[in-house]
mmCIF file of C-alpha atoms and ligand atoms in Angstrom:
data_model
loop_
_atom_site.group_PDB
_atom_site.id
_atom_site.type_symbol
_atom_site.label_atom_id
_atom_site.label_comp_id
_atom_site.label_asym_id
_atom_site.label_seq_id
_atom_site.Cartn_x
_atom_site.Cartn_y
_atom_site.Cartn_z
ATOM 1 C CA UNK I 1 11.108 13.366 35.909
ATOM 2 C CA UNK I 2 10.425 16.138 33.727
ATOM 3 C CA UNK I 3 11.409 15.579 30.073
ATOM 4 C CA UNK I 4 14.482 17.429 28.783
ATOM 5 C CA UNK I 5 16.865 17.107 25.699
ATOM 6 C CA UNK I 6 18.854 14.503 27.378
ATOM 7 C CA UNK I 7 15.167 12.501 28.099
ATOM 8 C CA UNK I 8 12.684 13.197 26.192
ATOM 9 C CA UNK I 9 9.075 12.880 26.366
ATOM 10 C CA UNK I 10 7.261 9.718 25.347
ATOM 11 C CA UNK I 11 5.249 10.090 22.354
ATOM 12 C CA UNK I 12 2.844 7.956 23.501
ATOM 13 C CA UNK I 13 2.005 9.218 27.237
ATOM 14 C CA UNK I 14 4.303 12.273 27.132
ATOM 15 C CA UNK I 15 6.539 10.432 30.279
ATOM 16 C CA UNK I 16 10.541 11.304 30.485
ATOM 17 C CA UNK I 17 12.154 8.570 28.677
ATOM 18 C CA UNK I 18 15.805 7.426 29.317
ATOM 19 C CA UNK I 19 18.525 6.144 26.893
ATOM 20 C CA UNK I 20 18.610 2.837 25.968
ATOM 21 C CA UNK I 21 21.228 2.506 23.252
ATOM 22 C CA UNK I 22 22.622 3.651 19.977
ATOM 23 C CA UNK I 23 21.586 2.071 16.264
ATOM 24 C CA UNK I 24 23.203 2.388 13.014
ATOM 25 C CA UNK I 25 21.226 3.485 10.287
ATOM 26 C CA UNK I 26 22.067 3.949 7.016
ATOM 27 C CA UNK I 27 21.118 7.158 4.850
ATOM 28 C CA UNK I 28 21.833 7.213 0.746
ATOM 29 C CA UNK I 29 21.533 10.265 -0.902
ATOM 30 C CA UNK I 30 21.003 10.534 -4.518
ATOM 31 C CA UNK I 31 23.416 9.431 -6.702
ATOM 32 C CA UNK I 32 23.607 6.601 -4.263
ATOM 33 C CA UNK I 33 26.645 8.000 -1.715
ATOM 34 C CA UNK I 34 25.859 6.311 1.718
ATOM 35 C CA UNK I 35 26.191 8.068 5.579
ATOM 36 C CA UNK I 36 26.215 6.290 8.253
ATOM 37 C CA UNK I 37 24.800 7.779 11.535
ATOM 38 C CA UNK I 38 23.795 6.749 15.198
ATOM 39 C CA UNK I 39 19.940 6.812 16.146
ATOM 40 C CA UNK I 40 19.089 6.720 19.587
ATOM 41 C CA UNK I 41 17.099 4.390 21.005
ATOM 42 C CA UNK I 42 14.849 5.528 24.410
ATOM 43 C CA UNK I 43 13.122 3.615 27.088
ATOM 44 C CA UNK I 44 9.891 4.730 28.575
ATOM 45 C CA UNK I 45 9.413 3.247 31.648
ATOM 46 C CA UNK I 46 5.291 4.346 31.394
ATOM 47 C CA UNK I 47 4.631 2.715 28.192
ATOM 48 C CA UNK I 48 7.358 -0.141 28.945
ATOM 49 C CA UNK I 49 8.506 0.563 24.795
ATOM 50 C CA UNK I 50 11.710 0.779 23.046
ATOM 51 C CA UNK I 51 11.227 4.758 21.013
ATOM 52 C CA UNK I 52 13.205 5.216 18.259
ATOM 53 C CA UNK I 53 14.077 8.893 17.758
ATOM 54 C CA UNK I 54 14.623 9.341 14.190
ATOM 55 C CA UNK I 55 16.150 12.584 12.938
ATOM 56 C CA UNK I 56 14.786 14.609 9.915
ATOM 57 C CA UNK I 57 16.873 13.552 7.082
ATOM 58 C CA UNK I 58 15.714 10.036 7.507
ATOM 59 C CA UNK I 59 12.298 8.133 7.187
ATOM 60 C CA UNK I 60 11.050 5.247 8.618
ATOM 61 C CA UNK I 61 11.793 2.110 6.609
ATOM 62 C CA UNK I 62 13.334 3.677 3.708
ATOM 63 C CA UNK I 63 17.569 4.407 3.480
ATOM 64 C CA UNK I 64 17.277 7.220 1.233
ATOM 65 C CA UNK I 65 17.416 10.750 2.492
ATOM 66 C CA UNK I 66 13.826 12.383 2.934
ATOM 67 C CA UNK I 67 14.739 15.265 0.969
ATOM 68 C CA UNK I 68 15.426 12.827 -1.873
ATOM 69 C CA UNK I 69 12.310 10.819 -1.459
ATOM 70 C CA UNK I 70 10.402 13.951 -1.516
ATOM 71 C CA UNK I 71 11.937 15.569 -4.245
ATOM 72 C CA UNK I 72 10.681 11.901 -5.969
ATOM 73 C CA UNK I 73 7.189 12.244 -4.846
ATOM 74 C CA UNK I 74 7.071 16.318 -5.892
ATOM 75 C CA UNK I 75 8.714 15.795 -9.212
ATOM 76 C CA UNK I 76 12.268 17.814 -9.443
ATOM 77 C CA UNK I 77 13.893 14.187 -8.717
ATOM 78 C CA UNK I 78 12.797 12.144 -12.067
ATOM 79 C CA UNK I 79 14.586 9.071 -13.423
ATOM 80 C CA UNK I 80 16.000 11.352 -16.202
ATOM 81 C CA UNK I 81 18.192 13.591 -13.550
ATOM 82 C CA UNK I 82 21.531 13.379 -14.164
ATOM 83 C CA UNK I 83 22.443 14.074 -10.590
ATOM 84 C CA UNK I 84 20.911 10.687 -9.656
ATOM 85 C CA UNK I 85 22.827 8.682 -11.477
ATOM 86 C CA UNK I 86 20.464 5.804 -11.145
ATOM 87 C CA UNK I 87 20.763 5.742 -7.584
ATOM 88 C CA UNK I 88 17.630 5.423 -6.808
ATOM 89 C CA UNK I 89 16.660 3.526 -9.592
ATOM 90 C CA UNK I 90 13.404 4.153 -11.647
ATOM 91 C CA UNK I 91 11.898 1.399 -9.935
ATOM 92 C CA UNK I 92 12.395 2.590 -5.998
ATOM 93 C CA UNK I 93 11.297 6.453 -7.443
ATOM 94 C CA UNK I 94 7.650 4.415 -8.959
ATOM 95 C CA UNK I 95 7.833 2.201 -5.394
ATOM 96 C CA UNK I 96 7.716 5.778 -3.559
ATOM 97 C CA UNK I 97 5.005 7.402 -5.538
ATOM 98 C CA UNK I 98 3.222 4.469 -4.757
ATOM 99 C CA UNK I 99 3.767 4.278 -1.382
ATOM 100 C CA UNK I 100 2.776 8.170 -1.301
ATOM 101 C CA UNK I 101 -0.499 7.766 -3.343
ATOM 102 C CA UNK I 102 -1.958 4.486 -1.694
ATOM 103 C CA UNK I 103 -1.526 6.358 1.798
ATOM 104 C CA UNK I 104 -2.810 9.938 1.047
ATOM 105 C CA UNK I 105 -5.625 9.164 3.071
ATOM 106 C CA UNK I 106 -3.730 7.776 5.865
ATOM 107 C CA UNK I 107 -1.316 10.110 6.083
ATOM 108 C CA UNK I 108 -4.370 13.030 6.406
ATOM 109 C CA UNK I 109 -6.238 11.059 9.037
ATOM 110 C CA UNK I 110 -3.015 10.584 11.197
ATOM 111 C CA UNK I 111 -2.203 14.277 10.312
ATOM 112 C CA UNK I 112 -5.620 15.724 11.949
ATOM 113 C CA UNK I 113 -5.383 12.977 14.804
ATOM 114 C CA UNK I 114 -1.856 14.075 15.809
ATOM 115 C CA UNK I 115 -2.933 17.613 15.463
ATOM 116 C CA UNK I 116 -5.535 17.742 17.488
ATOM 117 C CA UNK I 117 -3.926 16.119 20.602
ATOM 118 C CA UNK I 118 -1.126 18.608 20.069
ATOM 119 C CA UNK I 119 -3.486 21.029 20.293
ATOM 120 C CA UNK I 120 -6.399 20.359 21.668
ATOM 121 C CA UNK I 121 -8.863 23.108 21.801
ATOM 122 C CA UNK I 122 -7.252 24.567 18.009
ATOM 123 C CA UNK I 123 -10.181 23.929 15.425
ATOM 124 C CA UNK I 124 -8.799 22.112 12.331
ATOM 125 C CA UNK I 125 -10.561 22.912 8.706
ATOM 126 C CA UNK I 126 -12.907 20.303 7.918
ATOM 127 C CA UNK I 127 -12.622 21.257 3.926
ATOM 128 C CA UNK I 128 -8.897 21.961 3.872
ATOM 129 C CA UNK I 129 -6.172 19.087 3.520
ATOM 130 C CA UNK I 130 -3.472 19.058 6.107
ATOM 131 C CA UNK I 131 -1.354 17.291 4.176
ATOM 132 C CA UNK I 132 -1.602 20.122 1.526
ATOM 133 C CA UNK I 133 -1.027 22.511 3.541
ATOM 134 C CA UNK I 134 2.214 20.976 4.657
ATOM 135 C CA UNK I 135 2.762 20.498 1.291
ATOM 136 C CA UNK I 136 2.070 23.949 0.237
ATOM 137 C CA UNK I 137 3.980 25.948 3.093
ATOM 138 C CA UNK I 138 6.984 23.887 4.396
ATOM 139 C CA UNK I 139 10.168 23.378 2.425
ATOM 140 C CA UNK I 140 10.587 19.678 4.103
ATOM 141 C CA UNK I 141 7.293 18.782 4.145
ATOM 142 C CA UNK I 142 7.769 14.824 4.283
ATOM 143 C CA UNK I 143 10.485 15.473 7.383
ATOM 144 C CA UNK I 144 7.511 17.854 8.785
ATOM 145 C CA UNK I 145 4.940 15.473 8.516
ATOM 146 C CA UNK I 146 6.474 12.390 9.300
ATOM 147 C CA UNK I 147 8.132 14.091 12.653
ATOM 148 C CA UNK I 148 4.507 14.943 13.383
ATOM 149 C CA UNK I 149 3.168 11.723 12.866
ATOM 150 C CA UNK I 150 5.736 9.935 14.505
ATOM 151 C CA UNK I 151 6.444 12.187 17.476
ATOM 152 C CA UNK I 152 2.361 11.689 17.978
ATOM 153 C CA UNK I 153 2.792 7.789 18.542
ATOM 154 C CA UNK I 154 1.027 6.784 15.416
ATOM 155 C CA UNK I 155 3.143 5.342 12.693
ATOM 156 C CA UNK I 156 2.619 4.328 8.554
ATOM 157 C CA UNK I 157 2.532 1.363 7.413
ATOM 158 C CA UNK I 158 5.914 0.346 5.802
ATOM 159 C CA UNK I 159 4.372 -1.924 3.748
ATOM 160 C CA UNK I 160 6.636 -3.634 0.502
ATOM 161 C CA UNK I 161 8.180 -0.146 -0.829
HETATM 162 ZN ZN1 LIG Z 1 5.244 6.226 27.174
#
């Protein structure tokens, strides 16, 4: 079967996946107000996995919002910002940068691995960082990058942030 919107394709081997079943997740912006929303969960009968399809507001492991964890990791969201309301506290905002910083180099190695199978034959800069690129020309860089490395098969390590 050909993949479509209803059945995706398989990150992994690019196969038509079918619906397994729907997931709760929780997303917290800042100032701490909580959403609720359904993830999908899709079957590839290839790979014989359970897929995950995670939208762009969220990322892996973490409840808050990607915009929020990114506007940690860039700076406008500081532990000083009223709008935050210490939700997330100073300590989750350190926890991120953190998490950011210690995988830098993991994050640009999955980058230029996913990119090139996307697109095969496309040369990527040896000099240049793809993660500053993203960085540099995408508004929602962290959704962009983490869609990218995600929707690629690879994943990054959750690890105790
Ligand atoms: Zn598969």
């Amino acid at each position: 079967m050909k993949p479509t919107c209803d059945h995706p394709a398989c990150p992994c081997c690019g196969e038509s996946m079918s619906y397994r079943d729907s997931r709760k997740r929780i997303r917290r912006k800042e100032g701490g107000c909580v959403e609720h929303l359904l993830v999908r969960r899709l079957w590839c009968p290839k790979c014989r996995r359970l897929h995950v399809e995670l939208p762009d507001c969220l990322v892996p492991h973490k409840h808050y919002d990607a915009e929020v964890i990114s506007g940690v990791i860039e700076g406008v969201v500081t532990p000083d910002d009223l709008d935050s309301e210490d939700r997330p506290c100073a300590m989750t905002m350190r926890r991120w940068i953190r998490w950011f910083h210690e995988n830098r180099s993991n994050i640009e190695g999955l980058l230029r691995h996913a990119f090139q199978r996307a697109t095969r034959s496309f040369p990527i800069p040896k000099d240049g960082s793809l993660l500053g690129f993203f960085r540099e020309h995408t508004s929602s860089w962290l959704e962009a990058i983490l869609r990218f490395i995600y929707n690629s098969g690879e994943a990054l390590p959750a690890g105790s942030y």
